[in-house]
C-alpha positions as a printed NumPy array, in Angstrom:
array([[ -9.215,  80.226,  18.426],
       [-12.575,  78.856,  19.495],
       [-12.541,  76.03 ,  21.981],
       [-14.213,  73.53 ,  19.675],
       [-11.706,  74.338,  16.886],
       [ -8.823,  73.695,  19.284],
       [-10.351,  70.379,  20.292],
       [-10.842,  69.465,  16.637],
       [ -7.158,  70.12 ,  15.88 ],
       [ -6.126,  68.07 ,  18.932],
       [ -8.404,  65.238,  17.802],
       [ -6.988,  65.251,  14.265],
       [ -3.441,  65.264,  15.684],
       [ -4.293,  62.295,  17.899],
       [ -5.767,  60.393,  14.935],
       [ -2.597,  61.021,  12.914],
       [ -0.435,  59.844,  15.851],
       [ -2.511,  56.672,  16.255],
       [ -2.345,  56.007,  12.516],
       [  1.436,  56.389,  12.532],
       [  1.678,  54.186,  15.637],
       [ -0.442,  51.486,  13.993],
       [  1.713,  51.686,  10.853],
       [  4.921,  51.335,  12.875],
       [  3.422,  48.439,  14.894],
       [  2.36 ,  46.692,  11.698],
       [  5.844,  47.128,  10.261],
       [  7.371,  45.706,  13.449],
       [  5.031,  42.721,  13.351],
       [  5.813,  42.182,   9.684],
       [  9.545,  42.364,  10.36 ],
       [  9.129,  39.925,  13.245],
       [  7.26 ,  37.501,  10.992],
       [ 10.003,  37.697,   8.369],
       [ 12.586,  37.115,  11.082],
       [ 10.746,  34.11 ,  12.488],
       [  9.9  ,  32.389,   9.189],
       [ 13.513,  31.731,   8.144],
       [ 14.221,  30.326,  11.596],
       [ 11.342,  27.883,  11.233],
       [ 12.342,  26.949,   7.722],
       [ 15.944,  26.321,   8.665],
       [ 15.154,  24.371,  11.848],
       [ 17.15 ,  21.168,  11.903],
       [ 18.595,  18.755,  14.409],
       [ 22.342,  19.39 ,  14.448],
       [ 24.101,  16.086,  13.921],
       [ 27.675,  15.145,  14.766],
       [ 29.744,  13.422,  12.092],
       [ 31.788,  11.073,  14.259],
       [ 30.856,   8.337,  16.716],
       [ 34.058,   8.883,  18.701],
       [ 33.427,  12.636,  18.937],
       [ 29.844,  12.047,  20.046],
       [ 31.001,   9.668,  22.795],
       [ 33.643,  12.172,  23.91 ],
       [ 31.103,  15.018,  24.08 ],
       [ 28.645,  12.791,  25.919],
       [ 31.239,  12.03 ,  28.589],
       [ 32.202,  15.701,  28.907],
       [ 28.648,  17.072,  29.102],
       [ 26.771,  14.172,  30.671],
       [ 24.24 ,  14.33 ,  27.849],
       [ 22.917,  11.217,  26.165],
       [ 23.841,  10.477,  22.568],
       [ 20.818,  10.337,  20.3  ],
       [ 21.757,   8.085,  17.389],
       [ 19.594,   8.081,  14.274],
       [ 20.394,   4.676,  12.783],
       [ 19.354,   4.789,   9.136],
       [ 19.996,   3.227,   5.729],
       [ 20.253,   5.072,   2.419],
       [ 17.44 ,   3.074,   0.78 ],
       [ 15.027,   3.482,   3.703],
       [ 11.979,   5.616,   2.774],
       [ 10.732,   6.137,   6.378],
       [ 14.26 ,   7.372,   7.21 ],
       [ 13.954,   9.996,   4.481],
       [ 10.542,  11.043,   5.806],
       [ 12.056,  11.577,   9.248],
       [ 14.829,  13.73 ,   7.765],
       [ 12.461,  15.804,   5.654],
       [  9.651,  16.387,   8.121],
       [ 10.269,  15.386,  11.746],
       [ 13.928,  16.411,  12.135],
       [ 13.111,  19.829,  10.632],
       [ 10.267,  20.554,  13.036],
       [ 11.199,  23.629,  15.094],
       [ 10.13 ,  22.212,  18.462],
       [ 11.828,  18.876,  17.765],
       [ 15.052,  20.534,  16.62 ],
       [ 15.201,  22.829,  19.653],
       [ 14.489,  19.986,  22.096],
       [ 16.999,  17.536,  20.659],
       [ 19.712,  20.155,  20.128],
       [ 19.319,  21.3  ,  23.733],
       [ 19.207,  17.889,  25.4  ],
       [ 21.249,  15.427,  23.334],
       [ 24.464,  14.907,  21.405],
       [ 22.903,  14.001,  18.064],
       [ 24.447,  11.503,  15.67 ],
       [ 23.242,  10.495,  12.184],
       [ 24.821,   7.202,  11.058],
       [ 24.358,   4.964,   8.032],
       [ 24.158,   1.429,   9.436],
       [ 25.462,  -0.051,   6.198],
       [ 28.675,   1.965,   6.223],
       [ 31.593,   2.105,   8.666],
       [ 31.318,   2.461,  11.682],
       [ 27.559,   1.959,  11.4  ],
       [ 27.896,  -1.706,  10.458],
       [ 29.77 ,  -2.48 ,  13.678],
       [ 27.404,  -0.392,  15.794],
       [ 24.37 ,  -2.066,  14.206],
       [ 25.74 ,  -5.436,  15.278],
       [ 26.702,  -4.219,  18.752],
       [ 23.311,  -2.633,  19.426],
       [ 21.134,  -5.181,  17.562],
       [ 19.821,  -2.696,  15.006],
       [ 17.798,  -4.66 ,  12.48 ],
       [ 15.055,  -2.171,  11.612],
       [ 15.36 ,   1.247,   9.98 ],
       [ 15.027,   3.858,  11.178],
       [ 16.013,   2.979,  14.736],
       [ 16.539,   5.646,  17.387],
       [ 18.985,   4.869,  20.192],
       [ 19.734,   6.938,  23.272],
       [ 23.166,   5.957,  24.551],
       [ 25.131,   7.192,  27.55 ],
       [ 28.84 ,   8.011,  27.619],
       [ 29.643,   4.454,  28.671],
       [ 28.094,   3.087,  25.488],
       [ 25.046,   1.75 ,  27.307],
       [ 21.626,   1.965,  25.595],
       [ 19.283,   3.852,  27.902],
       [ 16.243,   3.982,  25.644],
       [ 15.256,   3.286,  22.05 ],
       [ 12.489,   3.483,  19.491],
       [ 11.974,   2.719,  15.819],
       [  9.925,   3.507,  12.752],
       [  8.713,   6.759,  11.225],
       [  7.238,   9.153,  13.793],
       [  5.569,  12.528,  13.627],
       [  6.902,  15.446,  15.665],
       [  4.692,  14.738,  18.684],
       [  5.661,  11.079,  18.891],
       [  9.323,  11.877,  18.449],
       [  9.259,  14.514,  21.189],
       [  7.607,  12.002,  23.514],
       [ 10.359,   9.48 ,  22.764],
       [ 12.997,  12.059,  23.684],
       [ 11.166,  12.946,  26.894],
       [ 10.981,   9.265,  27.857],
       [ 14.738,   8.946,  27.327],
       [ 15.289,  11.709,  29.896],
       [ 12.821,  10.278,  32.437],
       [ 14.764,   7.664,  34.374],
       [ 11.757,   5.703,  35.613],
       [ 10.303,   4.955,  32.158],
       [ 13.371,   4.187,  30.054],
       [ 14.012,   0.772,  28.561],
       [ 17.084,   0.48 ,  30.789],
       [ 14.951,   1.116,  33.878],
       [ 12.457,  -1.53 ,  32.77 ],
       [ 15.264,  -4.04 ,  32.219],
       [ 16.501,  -3.359,  35.741],
       [ 13.032,  -3.877,  37.208],
       [ 12.78 ,  -7.197,  35.401],
       [ 16.239,  -8.27 ,  36.561],
       [ 15.263,  -7.283,  40.1  ],
       [ 12.338,  -9.696,  39.951],
       [  9.287,  -7.585,  39.074],
       [  6.776,  -9.932,  37.436],
       [  3.497,  -8.095,  38.005],
       [  1.083,  -8.292,  35.08 ],
       [  0.985,  -4.54 ,  34.439],
       [  4.77 ,  -4.275,  34.458],
       [  5.306,  -7.3  ,  32.216],
       [  2.845,  -6.048,  29.618],
       [  4.331,  -2.534,  29.719],
       [  7.833,  -3.953,  29.333],
       [  6.869,  -6.206,  26.434],
       [  5.055,  -3.33 ,  24.737],
       [  8.172,  -1.189,  25.121],
       [ 10.257,  -3.938,  23.517],
       [  7.801,  -4.014,  20.616],
       [  7.954,  -0.231,  20.27 ],
       [ 11.738,  -0.533,  20.067],
       [ 11.433,  -3.217,  17.342],
       [ 13.025,  -5.767,  19.628],
       [ 11.807,  -9.368,  19.728],
       [  9.075,  -9.154,  22.351],
       [  7.632, -12.559,  21.427],
       [ 10.985, -14.252,  21.92 ],
       [ 11.399, -12.532,  25.282],
       [  7.866, -13.571,  26.286],
       [  8.596, -17.163,  25.241],
       [ 11.703, -17.118,  27.425],
       [  9.67 , -15.839,  30.357],
       [  6.949, -18.46 ,  29.836],
       [  9.511, -21.28 ,  29.782],
       [ 10.249, -20.445,  33.386],
       [  6.583, -20.629,  34.37 ],
       [  5.215, -23.848,  35.873],
       [  2.393, -24.899,  33.541],
       [ -0.129, -25.16 ,  36.346],
       [  0.522, -21.462,  37.045],
       [ -0.636, -20.404,  33.58 ],
       [ -4.063, -19.644,  35.019],
       [ -2.517, -16.895,  37.163],
       [ -2.833, -13.293,  36.023],
       [  0.682, -12.449,  34.822],
       [  1.494, -15.72 ,  33.011],
       [ -1.927, -15.759,  31.348],
       [ -1.719, -12.119,  30.224],
       [  1.733, -12.686,  28.707],
       [  0.603, -15.947,  27.089],
       [ -2.558, -14.358,  25.662],
       [ -0.736, -11.366,  24.203],
       [  2.524, -12.899,  22.955],
       [  2.39 , -16.675,  22.489],
       [  1.195, -17.526,  18.944],
       [  2.766, -20.938,  18.423],
       [  0.146, -23.71 ,  18.514],
       [  2.911, -26.262,  19.078],
       [  4.315, -24.531,  22.168],
       [  4.06 , -26.395,  25.457],
       [  1.892, -23.599,  26.897],
       [ -0.643, -23.681,  24.062],
       [ -0.846, -27.466,  24.112],
       [ -1.36 , -27.388,  27.89 ],
       [ -4.257, -24.947,  27.522],
       [ -5.839, -27.154,  24.832],
       [ -5.629, -30.257,  27.016],
       [ -6.941, -28.447,  30.085],
       [ -9.494, -26.151,  28.478],
       [-12.189, -26.836,  31.078],
       [ -9.815, -25.725,  33.854],
       [ -8.89 , -22.535,  32.013],
       [-12.542, -21.826,  31.19 ],
       [-13.258, -21.911,  34.91 ],
       [-10.165, -20.058,  36.143],
       [ -9.658, -17.494,  33.363],
       [-13.071, -17.327,  31.702],
       [-14.418, -19.293,  28.738],
       [-14.831, -16.192,  26.595],
       [-11.169, -15.198,  26.936],
       [ -9.933, -18.754,  26.425],
       [-12.055, -19.298,  23.309],
       [-10.899, -15.985,  21.855],
       [ -7.246, -16.862,  22.458],
       [ -7.546, -20.316,  20.883],
       [ -9.403, -18.943,  17.867],
       [ -6.992, -16.043,  17.322],
       [ -3.931, -18.279,  17.634],
       [ -5.18 , -20.868,  15.156],
       [ -6.25 , -18.097,  12.784],
       [ -2.818, -16.467,  13.077],
       [ -1.086, -19.789,  12.367],
       [ -3.405, -20.411,   9.415],
       [ -2.619, -17.   ,   7.908],
       [  1.096, -17.618,   8.37 ],
       [  0.912, -20.964,   6.568],
       [ -1.376, -19.527,   3.877],
       [  1.133, -16.793,   3.049],
       [  4.222, -19.009,   3.283],
       [  6.202, -19.653,   0.111],
       [  7.788, -22.888,   1.309],
       [  6.516, -26.039,   3.044],
       [  2.971, -24.923,   2.276],
       [  1.55 , -28.435,   1.847],
       [  3.235, -29.777,   4.963],
       [  2.22 , -26.746,   7.011],
       [ -1.444, -27.004,   6.029],
       [ -1.612, -30.745,   6.712],
       [  0.019, -30.275,  10.117],
       [ -2.393, -27.478,  10.961],
       [ -5.429, -29.502,   9.881],
       [ -4.233, -32.444,  11.962],
       [ -3.721, -30.193,  14.997],
       [ -7.192, -28.649,  14.904],
       [ -9.082, -31.798,  13.902],
       [-10.013, -32.979,  17.409],
       [-10.1  , -29.544,  19.041],
       [-13.356, -27.86 ,  20.024],
       [-13.818, -24.219,  20.978],
       [-16.046, -21.365,  19.904],
       [-15.42 , -20.783,  16.209],
       [-13.362, -23.958,  15.696],
       [-15.851, -25.439,  13.207],
       [-15.6  , -22.347,  11.01 ],
       [-11.808, -22.422,  11.135],
       [-11.74 , -26.085,  10.161],
       [-13.92 , -25.43 ,   7.114],
       [-11.793, -22.414,   6.104],
       [ -8.608, -24.455,   6.351],
       [-10.067, -27.416,   4.461],
       [-11.352, -25.054,   1.766],
       [ -7.91 , -23.567,   1.293],
       [ -6.22 , -26.962,   1.278],
       [ -8.685, -28.249,  -1.326],
       [ -7.892, -25.234,  -3.509],
       [ -4.152, -25.718,  -2.989],
       [ -4.363, -29.384,  -4.016],
       [ -6.883, -28.578,  -6.799],
       [ -9.448, -30.945,  -5.339],
       [-12.403, -29.027,  -6.793],
       [-15.24 , -31.361,  -5.695],
       [-14.104, -30.929,  -2.075],
       [-13.526, -27.224,  -2.647],
       [-17.141, -26.832,  -3.764],
       [-18.468, -28.705,  -0.726],
       [-16.423, -26.651,   1.726],
       [-17.287, -23.369,  -0.015],
       [-21.028, -24.076,   0.216],
       [-20.609, -25.089,   3.853],
       [-18.558, -21.984,   4.71 ],
       [-21.02 , -19.527,   3.154],
       [-23.862, -21.306,   4.941],
       [-22.021, -21.193,   8.289],
       [-20.736, -17.639,   8.192],
       [-23.263, -15.889,   5.97 ],
       [-20.584, -14.349,   3.746],
       [-21.96 , -11.019,   2.508],
       [-18.957,  -9.254,   1.022],
       [-19.609,  -9.054,  -2.75 ],
       [-15.943,  -9.436,  -3.681],
       [-15.586, -12.594,  -1.572],
       [-18.794, -14.024,  -3.03 ],
       [-17.571, -13.183,  -6.525],
       [-14.216, -14.891,  -5.951],
       [-15.895, -18.091,  -4.776],
       [-18.464, -18.019,  -7.584],
       [-15.826, -17.507, -10.29 ],
       [-13.929, -20.61 ,  -9.164],
       [-17.183, -22.578,  -9.448],
       [-17.537, -21.385, -13.044],
       [-13.983, -22.467, -13.823],
       [-13.753, -25.778, -11.982],
       [-17.135, -27.094, -10.755],
       [-19.599, -29.124, -12.856],
       [-22.221, -30.154, -10.295],
       [-25.458, -28.404, -11.336],
       [-26.829, -27.96 ,  -7.807],
       [-23.561, -26.399,  -6.656],
       [-23.485, -24.161,  -9.75 ],
       [-27.008, -22.961,  -8.921],
       [-25.821, -22.04 ,  -5.429],
       [-22.782, -20.219,  -6.815],
       [-25.046, -18.377,  -9.266],
       [-27.143, -17.126,  -6.34 ],
       [-23.931, -15.803,  -4.726],
       [-23.028, -14.018,  -7.943],
       [-26.523, -12.541,  -8.216],
       [-26.27 , -11.234,  -4.65 ],
       [-22.826,  -9.795,  -5.414],
       [-24.176,  -7.997,  -8.512],
       [-26.984,  -6.481,  -6.449],
       [-24.475,  -5.12 ,  -3.935],
       [-21.667,  -4.176,  -6.335],
       [-22.726,  -4.01 , -10.003],
       [-19.218,  -3.844, -11.442],
       [-18.217,  -5.334, -14.827],
       [-16.167,  -8.217, -13.405],
       [-18.926,  -9.228, -10.979],
       [-21.651,  -9.058, -13.646],
       [-19.343, -11.151, -15.848],
       [-19.152, -13.867, -13.176],
       [-22.931, -14.013, -12.938],
       [-23.211, -14.145, -16.747],
       [-20.614, -16.919, -16.962],
       [-22.437, -19.072, -14.422],
       [-25.724, -18.561, -16.256],
       [-24.026, -19.7  , -19.455],
       [-22.618, -22.798, -17.756],
       [-26.105, -23.581, -16.435],
       [-27.485, -23.395, -19.983],
       [-29.241, -20.028, -19.703],
       [-27.606, -18.562, -22.811],
       [-29.989, -15.663, -23.453],
       [-29.652, -14.379, -19.895],
       [-25.881, -14.897, -20.06 ],
       [-25.657, -12.839, -23.268],
       [-27.792, -10.015, -21.841],
       [-25.679,  -9.883, -18.683],
       [-22.394,  -9.973, -20.586],
       [-23.543,  -7.127, -22.852],
       [-24.302,  -5.147, -19.707],
       [-20.825,  -5.913, -18.311],
       [-19.185,  -4.918, -21.608],
       [-21.133,  -1.658, -21.87 ],
       [-20.282,  -0.717, -18.292],
       [-16.598,  -1.55 , -18.838],
       [-16.554,   0.791, -21.836],
       [-18.171,   3.562, -19.796],
       [-15.502,   3.109, -17.125],
       [-12.697,   2.924, -19.728],
       [-11.749,  -0.54 , -18.439],
       [-10.014,  -3.167, -20.559],
       [-12.869,  -4.827, -22.461],
       [-11.014,  -7.751, -24.09 ],
       [-12.205, -10.379, -21.573],
       [-15.853,  -9.279, -21.808],
       [-15.718,  -9.261, -25.616],
       [-14.228, -12.772, -25.577],
       [-16.929, -14.069, -23.205],
       [-19.703, -12.478, -25.266],
       [-18.444, -14.119, -28.483],
       [-18.244, -17.431, -26.62 ],
       [-21.819, -17.116, -25.333],
       [-23.092, -16.143, -28.792],
       [-21.279, -19.1  , -30.337],
       [-19.114, -16.97 , -32.596]])
C-alpha cells in the first residue's frame, strides 16, 4: 500500500472516530439536560406540617425555623408559592439552612402564632430559633434574589433584627444606626413610625437640632400636631440656622402635604379635618406654604360646594403653579362649566381647556372646551368642537352618548 493511501485511510478512520465521539458527547449533554430540567421544574422549598415538629427539629439541629405566614386569600402569598419558593437556588438554600414551615395565619395554630408574633401583614416571613425567639423577619412579595438576601441576613448575626434590637437596648443612638434600624422595622412591616415617635418622646426638644433626633424626626414624624413638629414651627429660625433652611422647609412642606392627602382621602371627619388643617397652616410661613394653603382652600371650597370661592382659588392656583398637565386643566375647566357663571372666570377656564386640547386632543377634553364655548355664547364654535369630539369618539369606539347629548343641546334640538 502506498504511503499516501495509508495516511488517507488513517485520516478517514480518525474522522469517523471524532464523529462518533461528538455524537456520544452530544447524547451525554442531551441526557444531562433532560436530567437537570426535571430537577429545576420540581424545585420546591420543603415545608413541615407541624409547628411543634418544626420547633423540635430546630432544637435538635440548631437551625432556625423559617415560617411563611400566609392567608388563603392573599395574592402576593400565591405569587411567592408559584414563583419564588420554586426557584432552584432559593429551594436549595432554604432546604439546606432552615426548618421550613408554611402556616395559614387564619387557621389553628396560625391564629395564635399571628397574635404572639404580631403578624398583621401577609405574607410575613419569620426566622425563629428553637426557643421561640424571632431572630429576623421580612414581609411582602419578593423575587428570588430578594428572598435569598433575606435568608442570608437571618444567618448573619450582626445584621438581624434581633441584633439591632440588642444594639438599641444597649444604648446605640447614632444616626446611621437609628435610620438602619427603623428601615429594618419598615421592611418587616412593623410600626416604624410608632417606634420613632416613642424614641422622639424621650428626646429633649432643644436637642431636635442634633443629627440623630433630626434625622429620625425628618424621616418618620408626620403628625403636624406632635410636640416635635409644633416645636419646629415655633422655632423655625433656629432650625434654619442649625439644620439648614432648605431641609427644614422641605420637611414642613412634605408633612403638611402628607396630612392634607390623608384628610383628603379620609371617609370620616372630612370637614373637621380640613378645617383643623386650614387653621393650623393659616399663620405658618415656609417655602411652598402659600401654594399649600391655596390647594387646601380649593379642596375645602369644592367639598362645601362654595363654587365662587372654588373659582377664585382655582384661578389663583393655576397662576401660582403654572399647571400644565392637560388632565388637571381639563378637570378644573369642567367644574367651571358645571358650576361657575362669572364670565371672566369662564374665559380663563376656556383658555385652560384650549391648552389641554392642544396637548391632549381627546374626545372628553375637546368636549370640555366645546362646553365652555357654549356657556360663553359661542354656539357655532361649540358645535364645531363637539362634532369633532363626537367623530373622534366614534373612531376610538368610545361611548358617544354624552357627546351626542351635548351636540343636540348646543344645536337647540
